[in-house]
Coordinates of C-alpha atoms in Angstrom, one line a residue:
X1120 CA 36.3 -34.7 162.4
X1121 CA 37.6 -34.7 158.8
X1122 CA 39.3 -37.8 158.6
X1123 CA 36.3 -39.5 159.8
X1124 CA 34.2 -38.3 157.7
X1125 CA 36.6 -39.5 155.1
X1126 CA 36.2 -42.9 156.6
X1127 CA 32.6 -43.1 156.5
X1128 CA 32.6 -42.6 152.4
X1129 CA 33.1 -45.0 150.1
X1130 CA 35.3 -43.6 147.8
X1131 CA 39.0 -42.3 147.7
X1132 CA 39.1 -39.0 149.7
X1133 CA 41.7 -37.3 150.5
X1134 CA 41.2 -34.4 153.5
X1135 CA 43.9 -31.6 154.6
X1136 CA 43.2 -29.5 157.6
X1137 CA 44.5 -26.6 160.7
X1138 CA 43.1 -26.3 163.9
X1139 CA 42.8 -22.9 164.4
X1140 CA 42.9 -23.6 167.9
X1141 CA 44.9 -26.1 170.3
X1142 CA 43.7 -28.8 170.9
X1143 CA 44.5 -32.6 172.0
X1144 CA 43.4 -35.6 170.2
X1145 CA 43.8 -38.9 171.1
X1146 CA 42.5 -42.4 170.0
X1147 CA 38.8 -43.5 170.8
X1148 CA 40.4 -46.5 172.8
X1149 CA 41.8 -43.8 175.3
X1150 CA 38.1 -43.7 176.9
X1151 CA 38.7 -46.9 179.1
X1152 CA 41.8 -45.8 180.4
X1153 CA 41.2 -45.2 184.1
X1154 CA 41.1 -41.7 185.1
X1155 CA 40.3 -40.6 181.3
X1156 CA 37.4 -38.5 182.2
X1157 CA 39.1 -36.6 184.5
X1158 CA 42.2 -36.4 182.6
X1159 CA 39.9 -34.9 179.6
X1160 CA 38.4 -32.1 182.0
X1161 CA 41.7 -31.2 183.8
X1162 CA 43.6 -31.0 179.6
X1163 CA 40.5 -28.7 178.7
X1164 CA 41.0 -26.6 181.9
X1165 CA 44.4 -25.7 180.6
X1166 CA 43.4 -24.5 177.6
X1167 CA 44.0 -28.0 176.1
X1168 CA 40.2 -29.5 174.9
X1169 CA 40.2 -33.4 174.2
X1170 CA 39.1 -34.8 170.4
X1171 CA 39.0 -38.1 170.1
X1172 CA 39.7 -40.2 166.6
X1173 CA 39.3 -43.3 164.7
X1174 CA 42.9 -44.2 164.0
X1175 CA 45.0 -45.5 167.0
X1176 CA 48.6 -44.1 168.3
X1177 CA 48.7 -41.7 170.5
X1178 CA 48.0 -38.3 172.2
X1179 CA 49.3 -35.1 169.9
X1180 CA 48.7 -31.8 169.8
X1181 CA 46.9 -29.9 167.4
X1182 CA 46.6 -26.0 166.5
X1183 CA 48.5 -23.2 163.9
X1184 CA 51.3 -24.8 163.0
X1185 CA 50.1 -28.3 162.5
X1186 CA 48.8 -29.4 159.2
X1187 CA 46.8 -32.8 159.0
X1188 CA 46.5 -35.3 156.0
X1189 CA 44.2 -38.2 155.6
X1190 CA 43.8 -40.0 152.7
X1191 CA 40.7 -42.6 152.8
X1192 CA 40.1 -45.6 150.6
X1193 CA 38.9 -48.9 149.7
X1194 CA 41.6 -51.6 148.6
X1195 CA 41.8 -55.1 148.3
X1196 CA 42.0 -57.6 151.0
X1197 CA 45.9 -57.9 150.0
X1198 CA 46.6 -54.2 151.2
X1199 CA 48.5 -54.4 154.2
X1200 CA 49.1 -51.6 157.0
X1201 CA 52.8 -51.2 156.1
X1202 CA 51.5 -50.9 152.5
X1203 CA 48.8 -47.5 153.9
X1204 CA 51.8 -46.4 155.8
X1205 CA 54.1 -46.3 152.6
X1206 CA 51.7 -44.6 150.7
X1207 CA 50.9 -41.6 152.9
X1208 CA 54.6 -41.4 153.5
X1209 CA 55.9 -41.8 149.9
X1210 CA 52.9 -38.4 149.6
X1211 CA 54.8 -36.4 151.9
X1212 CA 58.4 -36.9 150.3
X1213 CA 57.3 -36.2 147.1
X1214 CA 55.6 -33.1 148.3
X1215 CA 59.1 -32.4 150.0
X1216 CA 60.9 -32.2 147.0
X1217 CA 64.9 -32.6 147.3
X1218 CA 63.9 -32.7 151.1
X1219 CA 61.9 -35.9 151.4
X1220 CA 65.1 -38.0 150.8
X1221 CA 66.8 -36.9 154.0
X1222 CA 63.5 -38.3 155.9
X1223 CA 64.5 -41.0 158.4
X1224 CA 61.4 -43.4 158.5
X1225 CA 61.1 -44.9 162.1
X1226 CA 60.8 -44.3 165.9
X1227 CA 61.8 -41.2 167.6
X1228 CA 63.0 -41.9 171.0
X1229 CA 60.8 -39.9 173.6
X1230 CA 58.5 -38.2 170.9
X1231 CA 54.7 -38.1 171.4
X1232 CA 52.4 -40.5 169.5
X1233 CA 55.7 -42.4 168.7
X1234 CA 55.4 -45.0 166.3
X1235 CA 57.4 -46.9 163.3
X1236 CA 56.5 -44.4 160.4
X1237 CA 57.3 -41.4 161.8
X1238 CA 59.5 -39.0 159.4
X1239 CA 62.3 -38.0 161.1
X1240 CA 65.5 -35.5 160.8
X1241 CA 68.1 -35.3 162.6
X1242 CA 66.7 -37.5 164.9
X1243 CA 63.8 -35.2 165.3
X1244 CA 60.3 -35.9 164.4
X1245 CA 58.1 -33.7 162.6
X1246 CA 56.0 -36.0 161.1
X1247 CA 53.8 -38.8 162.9
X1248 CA 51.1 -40.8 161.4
X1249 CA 48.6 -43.2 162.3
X1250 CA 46.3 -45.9 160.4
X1251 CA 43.2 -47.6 160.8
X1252 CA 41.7 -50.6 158.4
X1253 CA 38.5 -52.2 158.7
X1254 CA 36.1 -54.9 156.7
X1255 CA 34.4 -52.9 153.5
X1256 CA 32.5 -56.0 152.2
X1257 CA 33.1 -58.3 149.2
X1258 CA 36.8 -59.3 150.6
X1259 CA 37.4 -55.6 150.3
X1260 CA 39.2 -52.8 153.0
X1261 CA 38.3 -49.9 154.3
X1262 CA 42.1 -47.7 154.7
X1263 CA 42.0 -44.5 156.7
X1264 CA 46.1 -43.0 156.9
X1265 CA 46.6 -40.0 158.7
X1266 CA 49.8 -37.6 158.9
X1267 CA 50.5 -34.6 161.0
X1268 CA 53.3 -32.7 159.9
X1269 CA 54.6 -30.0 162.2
X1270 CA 55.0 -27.2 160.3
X1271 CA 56.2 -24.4 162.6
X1272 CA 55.6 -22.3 165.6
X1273 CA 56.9 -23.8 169.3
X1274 CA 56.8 -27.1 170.0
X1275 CA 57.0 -26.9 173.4
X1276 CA 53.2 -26.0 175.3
X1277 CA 52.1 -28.8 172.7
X1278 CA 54.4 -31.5 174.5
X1279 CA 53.3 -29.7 178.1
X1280 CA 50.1 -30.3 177.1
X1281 CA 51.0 -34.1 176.2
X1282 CA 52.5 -34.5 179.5
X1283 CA 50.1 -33.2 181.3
X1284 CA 47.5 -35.7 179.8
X1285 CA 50.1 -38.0 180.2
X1286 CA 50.7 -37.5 183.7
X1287 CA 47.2 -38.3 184.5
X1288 CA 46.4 -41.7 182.5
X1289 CA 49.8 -43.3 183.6
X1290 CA 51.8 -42.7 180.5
X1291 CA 55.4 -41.4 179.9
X1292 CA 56.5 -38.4 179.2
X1293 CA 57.6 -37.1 176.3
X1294 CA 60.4 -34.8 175.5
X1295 CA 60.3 -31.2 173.7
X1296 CA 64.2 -31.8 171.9
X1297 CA 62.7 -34.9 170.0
X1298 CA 60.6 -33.0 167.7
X1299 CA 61.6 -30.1 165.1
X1300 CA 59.3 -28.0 163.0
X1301 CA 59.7 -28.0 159.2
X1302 CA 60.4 -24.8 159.3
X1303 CA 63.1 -25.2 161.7
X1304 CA 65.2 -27.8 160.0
X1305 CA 64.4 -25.9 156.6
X1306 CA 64.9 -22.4 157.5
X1307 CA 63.9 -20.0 154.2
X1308 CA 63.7 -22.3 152.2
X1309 CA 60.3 -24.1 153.6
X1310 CA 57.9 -24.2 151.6
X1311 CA 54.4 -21.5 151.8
X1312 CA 52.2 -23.9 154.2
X1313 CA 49.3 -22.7 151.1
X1314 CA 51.6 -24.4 148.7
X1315 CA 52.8 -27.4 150.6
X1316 CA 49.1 -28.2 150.8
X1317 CA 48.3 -27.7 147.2
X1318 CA 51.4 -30.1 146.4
X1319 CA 50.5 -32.5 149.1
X1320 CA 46.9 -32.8 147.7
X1321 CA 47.9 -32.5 144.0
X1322 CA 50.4 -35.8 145.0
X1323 CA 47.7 -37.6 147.1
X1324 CA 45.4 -37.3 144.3
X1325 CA 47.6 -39.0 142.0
X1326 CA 48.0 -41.9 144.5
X1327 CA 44.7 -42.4 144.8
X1328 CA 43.6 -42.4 141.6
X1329 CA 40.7 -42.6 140.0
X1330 CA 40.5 -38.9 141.0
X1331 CA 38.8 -38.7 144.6
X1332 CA 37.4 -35.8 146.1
X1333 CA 39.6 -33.3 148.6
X1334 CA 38.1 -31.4 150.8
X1335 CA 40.8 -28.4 152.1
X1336 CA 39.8 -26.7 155.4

């Protein structure tokens, strides 16, 4: 996957990506829950493969409609998690425009992968992230932040699909209503997904600076 490949380098890299099919992904700590194998086979039967990744949270869906941002880089061994979490998030506000300040930052009752950065209207998420940190040597961290945005399209076989999985390793489920779409909270005036990726990684890049590499797929 992108963002681990992104995790693996040494440098700043920033990486924005689009299934072009659905699919779930999930942490690489899901493998010990009991039943996960099965779980993984039955998701795939319905259409649904399993993709595991480096950063914890939860199960989400993934496909058209979903853009992905992960921003990789080595700080000091001062740079907290709440600290990779404001940074990713302060990205996607800026790339909002006048929209990012009506982002709520914090849980979303009954919403997959939920967690204390979502971004939140309404009381709907649309955008959940994840983090991972680890040792990079000399005193020195390793800072992997991932977002997934919801851009448009129905949210609802995603959160089937969730529930399904759910079902199966002895989670709760989730609920459709606690999500939104950005372009169903913005309506014509959301932005070109093509541009909201170029401002996302133009505003990344200056976060991250000394200029890192981007990789767009």
């Amino acid at each position: 996957m992108l963002e681990a490949e992104a995790f693996g380098e040494s440098g700043p890299q920033v990486r924005l990506w689009t299934a072009e099919t659905p699919a779930l992904v999930c942490p690489a700590a899901f493998c010990r829950k009991p039943g996960f194998e099965a779980a993984a086979r039955n998701s795939a039967a319905r259409g649904w493969p399993l993709s595991l990744r480096p950063t914890g949270g939860g199960v989400v869906p993934q496909g058209p409609g979903v853009l992905n941002v992960a921003l990789a880089f080595t700080a000091g061994r001062d740079f907290g998690i709440e600290a990779g979490y404001r940074l990713i998030t302060d990205v996607i506000r800026a790339a909002l425009g006048p929209v990012g300040p009506r982002l709520v930052t914090g849980p979303t009752q009954d919403s997959f992968c939920d967690g204390c950065w979502n971004l939140s209207v309404s009381g709907q998420k649309f955008v959940g992230t994840a983090q991972r940190i680890r040792p990079a040597g000399g005193g020195a961290r390793r800072v992997l932040a991932h977002a997934l945005i919801l851009l448009d399209g129905d949210v609802a076989p995603g959160v089937e699909a969730v529930n399904g999985l759910h079902a199966e390793v002895g989670l709760p489920p989730v609920v459709g209503r606690s999500h939104t779409t950005l372009a169903a909270f913005m309506g014509p005036d959301a932005p070109d997904p093509s541009q909201l990726a170029r401002d996302l990684a133009a505003y990344a890049l200056d976060a991250l600076a000394p200029t890192p590499a981007v990789v767009a797929a």
